[in-house]
């Protein structure tokens, strides 16, 4: 006997009252909810377990960089938030590097904005609404207390309101429960850590003297104060004290301590009151030794933590979820190629390491020591003279990410992100964004004669017809290939001239021949 709860199939299991679930996602922030949405889009039953009773109203991440925006829009997210076609050679341009202005981030024509400012709470609520509409069960107010593999699955224990204990046995578990989450430790993941060397604080307050601190990034001989005006006449302040790591951890930050820190860094008394929220943080960094242990996987801050200079944390987690979602969904449904799920670690962990490395490098430039002035001056000149979309801009925005090829004979296009080129198909004008919105892998055939015949591309792909969408389009000068396989996350999985199509399809989607097994897309 079973109970259908949304799209999650639950039934008593193991004789001890455990409930069976397709995938349990621990963590109801943007990364966890996005992973849940992607899984549900492929018809996988998903349960999200979150300790918070509701979406957090505290300001958290506010920046989504170009590659995460591009990827989200390709999957049909961010409706109304990110305009397409704003990237006519410059995007929205101004950003910073190590607190220095002048970083010009551009995107190709036809792509969404280069930098999207969006409060994490807004994104989280939007994703939760979409997840629930797709049949995801979001269970709030439950704290996970145990994670361990059992025969054929993973047992997840949690404590709900009033101390009520509940257990599930899932096929897979995704730990997206943040930097202080429990899944990483409970499942026994190893990590490499970089100890804290600085202390930092943040908070929304009201200045006693309006305009006492001007909006912007301000370096002093003692550190940094970053000032941003917020609605209602208040300011959002962030401090960086480079004297060393704070010995205080886990203790709530008081207004008096925050006021003293700001005043010390600025070098004069700064009066403030009416705090809306206050917090402390540091440059402590950590990277999980792997992103998968059997049936447990990590994503977002649960897998990687770094100093938040550059606003790359949310973007990195979003790209984790988009990379993992379709791979885990196909694996759970028995439609994945052997080893597909392991490519999640190989593709996303190096990207996180790179973010950790260059945020640590930016922090070194921010240290107020006078001997670093020539280096800062050099970087200032490089920023001023760099073209839009230069090396630093591509790195910060994630647009320089190229995935490792499957083999030595892979096409040069494989592993790159396919730009949003306009396309003319038999159904009319469209573009890459429009074709990927449903989340299905896409085989683009350019030209009426591309791979025609019994041994052509269309014939070779027929065994995957229930999953793969095949679209014929007129040739495009910027994509000089007869055929291109585009993964659901927007990256090129194969292109003509890089080995056979059928081996590539098997590597991603397993053995073909089951054209009737259409996915719920």
Coordinates of C-alpha atoms in Angstrom, one line a residue:
X1 CA 0.0 0.0 0.0
X2 CA 1.3 3.5 -0.8
X3 CA 0.4 7.1 -0.3
X4 CA 0.9 9.6 -3.1
X5 CA 2.0 13.0 -1.8
X6 CA 2.2 15.4 -4.7
X7 CA 4.7 13.7 -7.0
X8 CA 6.5 12.0 -4.2
X9 CA 5.6 8.4 -3.7
X10 CA 5.7 7.4 0.0
X11 CA 5.0 4.1 1.6
X12 CA 6.0 2.3 4.8
X13 CA 9.4 0.7 4.4
X14 CA 11.9 -1.5 6.2
X15 CA 9.3 -2.4 8.8
X16 CA 10.1 0.5 11.0
X17 CA 7.9 3.2 9.6
X18 CA 10.4 4.8 7.2
X19 CA 8.8 6.4 4.2
X20 CA 10.2 5.8 0.7
X21 CA 11.1 8.9 -1.4
X22 CA 12.7 9.3 -4.8
X23 CA 15.2 12.1 -3.8
X24 CA 15.5 13.9 -0.5
X25 CA 17.0 17.4 -0.9
X26 CA 18.2 18.7 2.5
X27 CA 18.1 22.5 2.4
X28 CA 15.4 24.8 1.1
X29 CA 17.5 27.7 0.0
X30 CA 17.9 28.7 -3.7
X31 CA 20.3 25.8 -4.5
X32 CA 18.2 23.1 -2.9
X33 CA 15.0 24.4 -4.4
X34 CA 16.6 24.7 -7.9
X35 CA 17.9 21.2 -7.7
X36 CA 14.4 20.0 -6.7
X37 CA 12.8 21.9 -9.6
X38 CA 15.2 20.3 -12.1
X39 CA 14.5 16.8 -10.7
X40 CA 10.8 17.3 -10.7
X41 CA 10.9 18.5 -14.3
X42 CA 12.1 15.0 -15.3
X43 CA 9.3 13.3 -13.3
X44 CA 11.4 12.4 -10.3
X45 CA 9.6 12.5 -6.9
X46 CA 11.4 15.0 -4.6
X47 CA 11.1 15.9 -0.9
X48 CA 12.8 19.1 0.3
X49 CA 13.6 19.2 4.0
X50 CA 14.3 22.6 5.5
X51 CA 14.9 23.6 9.1
X52 CA 13.6 27.2 8.7
X53 CA 9.9 27.7 9.0
X54 CA 9.8 30.2 6.1
X55 CA 12.1 31.9 3.6
X56 CA 14.6 34.1 5.3
X57 CA 13.9 37.8 5.2
X58 CA 17.5 38.7 6.1
X59 CA 19.6 40.1 3.2
X60 CA 22.0 37.5 1.9
X61 CA 23.4 37.0 -1.5
X62 CA 22.2 39.7 -4.0
X63 CA 24.3 39.0 -7.1
X64 CA 23.9 36.5 -9.9
X65 CA 26.7 36.6 -12.4
X66 CA 26.5 36.2 -16.2
X67 CA 26.9 32.4 -16.6
X68 CA 24.4 31.6 -13.9
X69 CA 21.9 34.1 -15.3
X70 CA 22.4 32.6 -18.8
X71 CA 21.9 29.1 -17.5
X72 CA 18.8 29.9 -15.5
X73 CA 17.2 31.7 -18.4
X74 CA 17.8 28.7 -20.6
X75 CA 15.8 26.6 -18.2
X76 CA 12.9 29.1 -18.1
X77 CA 13.7 30.7 -14.7
X78 CA 14.0 34.4 -13.8
X79 CA 10.9 35.4 -15.8
X80 CA 10.6 39.2 -15.7
X81 CA 13.9 39.6 -13.8
X82 CA 16.6 39.2 -16.5
X83 CA 16.1 41.0 -19.8
X84 CA 17.3 39.2 -22.9
X85 CA 19.2 41.1 -25.6
X86 CA 20.8 43.5 -23.1
X87 CA 24.3 42.2 -24.0
X88 CA 25.1 44.3 -27.0
X89 CA 28.8 44.4 -26.3
X90 CA 28.9 45.4 -22.7
X91 CA 26.1 44.1 -20.5
X92 CA 25.6 46.3 -17.5
X93 CA 29.3 46.9 -17.3
X94 CA 30.4 48.2 -13.9
X95 CA 31.6 45.8 -11.2
X96 CA 34.7 45.6 -9.0
X97 CA 37.7 43.5 -8.4
X98 CA 39.2 43.4 -4.9
X99 CA 37.2 46.5 -4.1
X100 CA 38.7 48.4 -7.1
X101 CA 36.1 49.8 -9.5
X102 CA 36.3 49.4 -13.3
X103 CA 35.7 45.7 -13.9
X104 CA 33.7 45.8 -17.2
X105 CA 31.7 42.6 -17.6
X106 CA 30.1 42.0 -21.0
X107 CA 28.0 39.2 -22.5
X108 CA 27.3 38.2 -26.1
X109 CA 24.5 39.9 -28.0
X110 CA 21.2 38.1 -27.3
X111 CA 22.1 37.1 -23.8
X112 CA 20.5 38.4 -20.5
X113 CA 22.1 41.0 -18.4
X114 CA 25.7 40.5 -17.3
X115 CA 25.0 41.0 -13.6
X116 CA 21.6 40.5 -12.1
X117 CA 20.9 42.1 -8.7
X118 CA 18.3 40.0 -7.0
X119 CA 17.7 39.5 -3.3
X120 CA 18.1 35.9 -2.3
X121 CA 14.7 35.9 -0.6
X122 CA 13.0 36.9 -3.9
X123 CA 14.8 34.1 -5.8
X124 CA 14.1 31.6 -3.1
X125 CA 10.3 32.4 -3.0
X126 CA 10.1 32.2 -6.8
X127 CA 11.9 28.8 -6.8
X128 CA 9.7 27.4 -4.0
X129 CA 6.6 28.4 -5.8
X130 CA 7.8 26.7 -9.0
X131 CA 8.9 23.6 -7.1
X132 CA 5.5 23.2 -5.3
X133 CA 3.7 23.7 -8.7
X134 CA 5.9 20.9 -10.1
X135 CA 4.8 18.5 -7.3
X136 CA 7.8 18.9 -5.0
X137 CA 6.9 18.5 -1.3
X138 CA 8.6 21.2 0.7
X139 CA 8.7 20.2 4.4
X140 CA 9.7 23.1 6.6
X141 CA 10.5 23.2 10.3
X142 CA 12.4 19.8 10.2
X143 CA 16.0 19.4 11.3
X144 CA 17.9 16.5 9.8
X145 CA 19.7 14.4 12.4
X146 CA 20.9 11.4 10.6
X147 CA 22.0 10.4 7.1
X148 CA 23.3 6.9 6.3
X149 CA 23.3 4.5 3.4
X150 CA 21.2 1.4 3.6
X151 CA 20.4 -1.4 1.1
X152 CA 19.2 0.3 -2.0
X153 CA 19.0 3.8 -0.7
X154 CA 19.8 6.4 2.0
X155 CA 18.1 6.6 5.4
X156 CA 17.4 10.2 6.4
X157 CA 16.2 11.0 10.0
X158 CA 14.8 14.3 11.1
X159 CA 13.1 16.0 14.0
X160 CA 10.0 18.0 13.3
X161 CA 7.9 20.4 15.3
X162 CA 7.3 19.3 18.8
X163 CA 10.2 16.9 18.7
X164 CA 8.3 14.5 16.4
X165 CA 10.8 12.0 14.7
X166 CA 10.4 11.0 11.1
X167 CA 12.5 8.9 8.7
X168 CA 12.7 8.5 5.0
X169 CA 14.6 6.1 2.8
X170 CA 15.5 7.8 -0.5
X171 CA 17.2 6.6 -3.6
X172 CA 19.5 9.6 -3.4
X173 CA 20.1 12.5 -1.1
X174 CA 21.3 16.0 -2.1
X175 CA 22.9 18.0 0.7
X176 CA 22.3 21.7 -0.1
X177 CA 22.0 22.7 3.5
X178 CA 24.7 25.4 3.5
X179 CA 28.1 26.0 5.1
X180 CA 26.9 24.9 8.5
X181 CA 24.8 22.1 7.2
X182 CA 24.9 18.6 8.6
X183 CA 24.7 16.3 5.6
X184 CA 28.4 16.7 4.8
X185 CA 29.5 15.6 8.2
X186 CA 26.8 12.9 8.7
X187 CA 27.7 11.3 5.4
X188 CA 31.4 11.4 6.1
X189 CA 32.7 13.8 3.4
X190 CA 36.3 14.9 3.8
X191 CA 37.2 18.6 3.2
X192 CA 40.1 20.8 2.6
X193 CA 40.0 24.0 4.8
X194 CA 41.7 27.3 4.6
X195 CA 41.8 29.0 8.1
X196 CA 40.4 32.5 8.7
X197 CA 42.9 35.3 8.5
X198 CA 40.6 38.3 8.8
X199 CA 37.4 39.3 10.5
X200 CA 34.4 40.9 8.9
X201 CA 31.0 42.2 10.0
X202 CA 27.8 43.3 8.2
X203 CA 24.5 44.8 9.1
X204 CA 21.6 47.2 8.2
X205 CA 21.5 50.2 10.5
X206 CA 20.4 53.8 10.5
X207 CA 23.2 56.5 10.8
X208 CA 22.7 59.1 13.5
X209 CA 23.9 61.7 11.0
X210 CA 22.5 61.2 7.6
X211 CA 25.3 61.0 5.0
X212 CA 28.0 60.4 7.6
X213 CA 29.2 57.5 5.4
X214 CA 29.1 57.9 1.7
X215 CA 28.0 54.9 -0.5
X216 CA 30.8 53.0 -2.0
X217 CA 33.9 50.9 -1.2
X218 CA 36.3 52.7 1.2
X219 CA 39.8 51.5 2.1
X220 CA 41.6 52.9 5.1
X221 CA 44.9 52.0 6.8
X222 CA 42.9 49.6 9.1
X223 CA 40.7 47.8 6.6
X224 CA 37.6 48.4 4.5
X225 CA 34.1 49.7 5.0
X226 CA 31.5 49.1 2.2
X227 CA 28.4 51.4 2.3
X228 CA 25.2 50.8 0.4
X229 CA 22.0 52.9 0.8
X230 CA 18.9 50.8 1.5
X231 CA 15.2 51.5 1.5
X232 CA 13.8 53.5 4.3
X233 CA 16.8 55.8 4.9
X234 CA 19.1 53.2 6.3
X235 CA 22.5 51.9 5.2
X236 CA 24.0 48.4 4.7
X237 CA 27.5 48.3 6.1
X238 CA 30.2 45.7 5.7
X239 CA 33.5 45.8 7.3
X240 CA 36.9 44.1 6.7
X241 CA 39.4 44.1 9.5
X242 CA 42.8 42.7 8.3
X243 CA 44.4 42.7 11.8
X244 CA 43.6 38.9 12.1
X245 CA 40.9 36.4 12.6
X246 CA 38.4 37.1 15.3
X247 CA 38.5 34.8 18.3
X248 CA 34.7 35.2 18.7
X249 CA 32.6 32.6 16.8
X250 CA 29.0 31.8 17.1
X251 CA 28.3 34.7 19.4
X252 CA 25.6 37.2 18.1
X253 CA 27.0 40.5 17.0
X254 CA 25.9 43.5 19.1
X255 CA 25.2 47.0 17.9
X256 CA 27.8 48.3 20.2
X257 CA 30.5 46.0 18.8
X258 CA 29.5 46.8 15.3
X259 CA 29.6 50.6 15.9
X260 CA 33.0 50.3 17.6
X261 CA 34.4 48.3 14.6
X262 CA 33.1 50.7 12.0
X263 CA 34.4 53.7 13.9
X264 CA 37.9 52.1 14.4
X265 CA 38.3 51.3 10.7
X266 CA 37.0 54.7 9.6
X267 CA 39.2 56.5 12.2
X268 CA 36.4 58.5 13.8
X269 CA 33.3 58.0 15.8
X270 CA 30.3 56.9 13.7
X271 CA 26.9 57.0 15.4
X272 CA 24.3 54.4 14.4
X273 CA 21.2 52.7 15.7
X274 CA 18.0 50.8 14.8
X275 CA 19.8 47.7 13.6
X276 CA 17.6 45.4 11.4
X277 CA 20.1 42.6 11.4
X278 CA 23.8 42.1 12.3
X279 CA 26.2 39.3 11.5
X280 CA 29.9 38.4 11.5
X281 CA 31.9 36.3 9.1
X282 CA 35.5 35.7 7.9
X283 CA 37.6 34.5 5.0
X284 CA 37.4 30.9 6.1
X285 CA 37.2 28.7 3.0
X286 CA 36.5 25.0 2.5
X287 CA 36.1 22.6 -0.4
X288 CA 34.7 19.1 0.0
X289 CA 37.2 16.4 -1.1
X290 CA 34.5 15.1 -3.5
X291 CA 30.9 16.0 -4.3
X292 CA 29.6 12.4 -4.3
X293 CA 29.8 9.6 -1.8
X294 CA 27.6 6.7 -3.1
X295 CA 24.0 8.0 -3.1
X296 CA 24.7 11.2 -1.3
X297 CA 25.7 14.4 -3.2
X298 CA 26.6 17.9 -2.1
X299 CA 25.8 21.2 -3.8
X300 CA 26.2 24.9 -3.0
X301 CA 27.8 26.1 0.3
X302 CA 27.6 22.6 1.6
X303 CA 30.3 21.7 -0.9
X304 CA 32.3 24.9 -1.0
X305 CA 32.7 28.1 1.1
X306 CA 34.8 31.1 0.2
X307 CA 35.2 34.8 1.2
X308 CA 32.2 36.6 -0.3
X309 CA 34.1 39.2 -2.2
X310 CA 32.8 39.4 -5.8
X311 CA 29.4 37.9 -4.9
X312 CA 30.1 34.6 -6.5
X313 CA 28.7 32.2 -3.9
X314 CA 25.1 32.1 -5.1
X315 CA 26.1 31.9 -8.7
X316 CA 28.5 29.0 -8.0
X317 CA 25.7 27.1 -6.2
X318 CA 23.2 27.8 -8.9
X319 CA 25.5 26.3 -11.5
X320 CA 26.0 23.2 -9.2
X321 CA 22.3 22.6 -9.1
X322 CA 21.8 23.0 -12.9
X323 CA 24.7 20.7 -13.6
X324 CA 23.5 18.1 -11.1
X325 CA 19.8 18.2 -11.6
X326 CA 19.4 16.5 -15.0
X327 CA 22.2 14.1 -14.3
X328 CA 20.7 12.9 -11.1
X329 CA 17.2 12.8 -12.6
X330 CA 18.3 10.6 -15.5
X331 CA 20.3 8.4 -13.1
X332 CA 17.3 8.0 -10.8
X333 CA 15.1 7.1 -13.8
X334 CA 17.5 4.6 -15.2
X335 CA 18.2 6.7 -18.3
X336 CA 21.8 7.8 -17.6
X337 CA 25.0 6.6 -19.2
X338 CA 27.4 4.7 -17.0
X339 CA 29.4 7.2 -15.0
X340 CA 27.3 10.3 -15.9
X341 CA 26.6 11.2 -12.3
X342 CA 30.4 11.1 -11.5
X343 CA 30.9 13.9 -14.1
X344 CA 29.1 16.3 -11.7
X345 CA 32.2 16.2 -9.4
X346 CA 34.7 16.4 -12.3
X347 CA 33.0 19.4 -13.8
X348 CA 31.9 21.4 -10.8
X349 CA 34.6 20.8 -8.1
X350 CA 37.4 22.4 -10.1
X351 CA 35.2 25.4 -10.8
X352 CA 34.7 25.9 -7.0
X353 CA 38.4 25.5 -6.4
X354 CA 39.1 28.2 -8.9
X355 CA 36.6 30.6 -7.1
X356 CA 38.3 29.9 -3.8
X357 CA 41.7 30.6 -5.3
X358 CA 40.9 33.9 -6.9
X359 CA 38.8 35.2 -4.0
X360 CA 41.8 34.5 -1.8
X361 CA 43.9 36.4 -4.3
X362 CA 41.5 39.4 -4.2
X363 CA 41.7 39.4 -0.4
X364 CA 45.4 39.7 -0.6
X365 CA 45.0 42.8 -2.8
X366 CA 42.6 44.3 -0.2
X367 CA 45.0 44.1 2.7
X368 CA 45.9 47.7 3.6
X369 CA 49.6 47.3 3.8
X370 CA 51.5 50.1 2.1
X371 CA 53.8 47.7 0.3
X372 CA 50.9 46.4 -1.7
X373 CA 50.2 49.9 -3.2
X374 CA 52.3 49.2 -6.4
X375 CA 50.4 46.0 -7.0
X376 CA 47.0 47.7 -6.5
X377 CA 48.1 50.4 -8.9
X378 CA 49.1 47.8 -11.5
X379 CA 45.7 46.1 -11.2
X380 CA 44.0 49.5 -11.4
X381 CA 45.7 50.2 -14.7
X382 CA 44.8 46.7 -15.9
X383 CA 41.2 47.2 -15.0
X384 CA 41.1 50.7 -16.6
X385 CA 42.7 49.4 -19.9
X386 CA 41.0 46.1 -20.1
X387 CA 38.3 45.6 -22.8
X388 CA 34.8 44.6 -21.8
X389 CA 34.8 40.8 -21.2
X390 CA 38.5 40.7 -20.4
X391 CA 40.2 37.9 -18.5
X392 CA 39.2 39.1 -15.0
X393 CA 35.7 39.8 -16.1
X394 CA 35.3 36.4 -17.7
X395 CA 36.6 34.7 -14.6
X396 CA 34.4 36.6 -12.1
X397 CA 31.3 36.1 -14.3
X398 CA 31.9 32.4 -14.8
X399 CA 31.9 32.8 -18.6
X400 CA 35.4 31.4 -18.9
X401 CA 34.2 27.9 -17.7
X402 CA 34.9 25.2 -20.2
X403 CA 34.0 21.6 -19.2
X404 CA 36.6 18.8 -19.7
X405 CA 36.0 16.8 -22.9
X406 CA 34.9 13.2 -22.9
X407 CA 37.9 12.0 -24.9
X408 CA 40.9 12.8 -27.0
X409 CA 38.9 12.8 -30.2
X410 CA 36.3 15.4 -28.9
X411 CA 35.4 18.3 -31.1
X412 CA 36.9 21.7 -30.1
X413 CA 33.3 22.9 -29.4
X414 CA 32.6 20.2 -26.9
X415 CA 32.5 21.5 -23.3
X416 CA 31.9 25.1 -24.3
X417 CA 28.7 27.0 -23.6
X418 CA 26.5 27.5 -26.7
X419 CA 25.7 31.2 -27.1
X420 CA 22.1 32.2 -27.6
X421 CA 22.2 32.3 -31.4
X422 CA 19.0 33.1 -33.3
X423 CA 17.7 30.1 -35.3
X424 CA 15.3 29.5 -38.2
X425 CA 13.6 26.2 -37.9
X426 CA 10.7 24.5 -39.7
X427 CA 8.5 26.0 -37.0
X428 CA 9.7 29.5 -37.4
X429 CA 12.2 31.8 -35.7
X430 CA 13.5 30.9 -32.3
X431 CA 16.8 30.8 -30.4
X432 CA 18.8 28.5 -28.1
X433 CA 17.1 29.9 -25.0
X434 CA 13.7 29.1 -26.5
X435 CA 14.6 25.5 -27.4
X436 CA 16.2 24.6 -24.0
X437 CA 13.4 26.0 -21.8
X438 CA 11.7 22.6 -21.5
X439 CA 14.9 21.1 -20.1
X440 CA 15.4 18.3 -22.7
X441 CA 18.7 17.6 -24.3
X442 CA 18.8 19.1 -27.8
X443 CA 20.3 17.8 -31.1
X444 CA 20.7 20.7 -33.5
X445 CA 21.1 19.7 -37.2
X446 CA 22.2 22.6 -39.4
X447 CA 21.1 22.5 -43.1
X448 CA 18.5 20.5 -44.9
X449 CA 21.1 17.8 -45.8
X450 CA 22.7 17.4 -42.4
X451 CA 23.1 13.7 -41.7
X452 CA 20.3 12.7 -44.0
X453 CA 19.7 9.0 -44.7
X454 CA 19.7 5.7 -43.0
X455 CA 23.1 6.3 -41.4
X456 CA 22.4 10.0 -40.7
X457 CA 22.3 11.8 -37.4
X458 CA 18.5 11.7 -37.1
X459 CA 18.5 7.9 -37.6
X460 CA 21.4 7.4 -35.1
X461 CA 19.5 9.4 -32.5
X462 CA 16.2 7.6 -33.0
X463 CA 16.7 5.2 -30.1
X464 CA 16.7 8.2 -27.7
X465 CA 13.6 9.8 -29.2
X466 CA 11.7 9.7 -25.9
X467 CA 14.3 12.0 -24.3
X468 CA 16.2 13.8 -27.0
X469 CA 14.7 16.7 -29.0
X470 CA 15.9 16.9 -32.6
X471 CA 15.6 20.2 -34.4
X472 CA 16.7 21.1 -37.9
X473 CA 17.7 24.7 -38.5
X474 CA 19.3 26.8 -41.2
X475 CA 23.1 27.1 -41.0
X476 CA 24.5 29.7 -38.6
X477 CA 27.9 31.2 -39.3
X478 CA 28.9 31.4 -35.6
X479 CA 28.3 27.6 -35.2
X480 CA 30.2 26.1 -38.2
X481 CA 29.2 22.5 -37.4
X482 CA 26.7 20.2 -39.1
X483 CA 25.3 18.8 -35.9
X484 CA 25.6 19.9 -32.2
X485 CA 24.3 18.1 -29.1
X486 CA 23.4 20.5 -26.4
X487 CA 23.0 19.4 -22.8
X488 CA 20.0 20.6 -20.7
X489 CA 22.4 23.0 -18.8
X490 CA 23.4 24.7 -22.1
X491 CA 26.8 23.2 -22.6
X492 CA 27.8 21.4 -25.8
X493 CA 28.0 17.7 -25.2
X494 CA 29.1 16.7 -28.7
X495 CA 29.7 18.3 -32.1
X496 CA 30.1 16.8 -35.6
X497 CA 33.7 15.8 -36.2
X498 CA 34.3 14.8 -32.6
X499 CA 33.8 11.0 -32.7
X500 CA 30.5 9.3 -33.3
X501 CA 27.1 10.6 -32.2
X502 CA 25.8 7.3 -30.9
X503 CA 28.8 6.8 -28.4
X504 CA 28.2 10.3 -27.1
X505 CA 24.5 9.7 -26.7
X506 CA 25.2 6.4 -24.8
X507 CA 27.7 8.2 -22.6
X508 CA 25.1 10.7 -21.5
X509 CA 21.8 8.9 -21.8
X510 CA 22.6 5.2 -21.6
X511 CA 21.5 2.6 -24.2
X512 CA 18.9 3.7 -26.7
X513 CA 16.1 1.7 -28.2
X514 CA 13.4 2.8 -25.8
X515 CA 11.7 5.5 -27.8
X516 CA 8.4 5.1 -26.0
X517 CA 9.9 6.0 -22.6
X518 CA 9.1 9.7 -22.9
X519 CA 10.1 11.9 -20.0
X520 CA 7.6 14.2 -18.3
X521 CA 8.8 17.2 -20.3

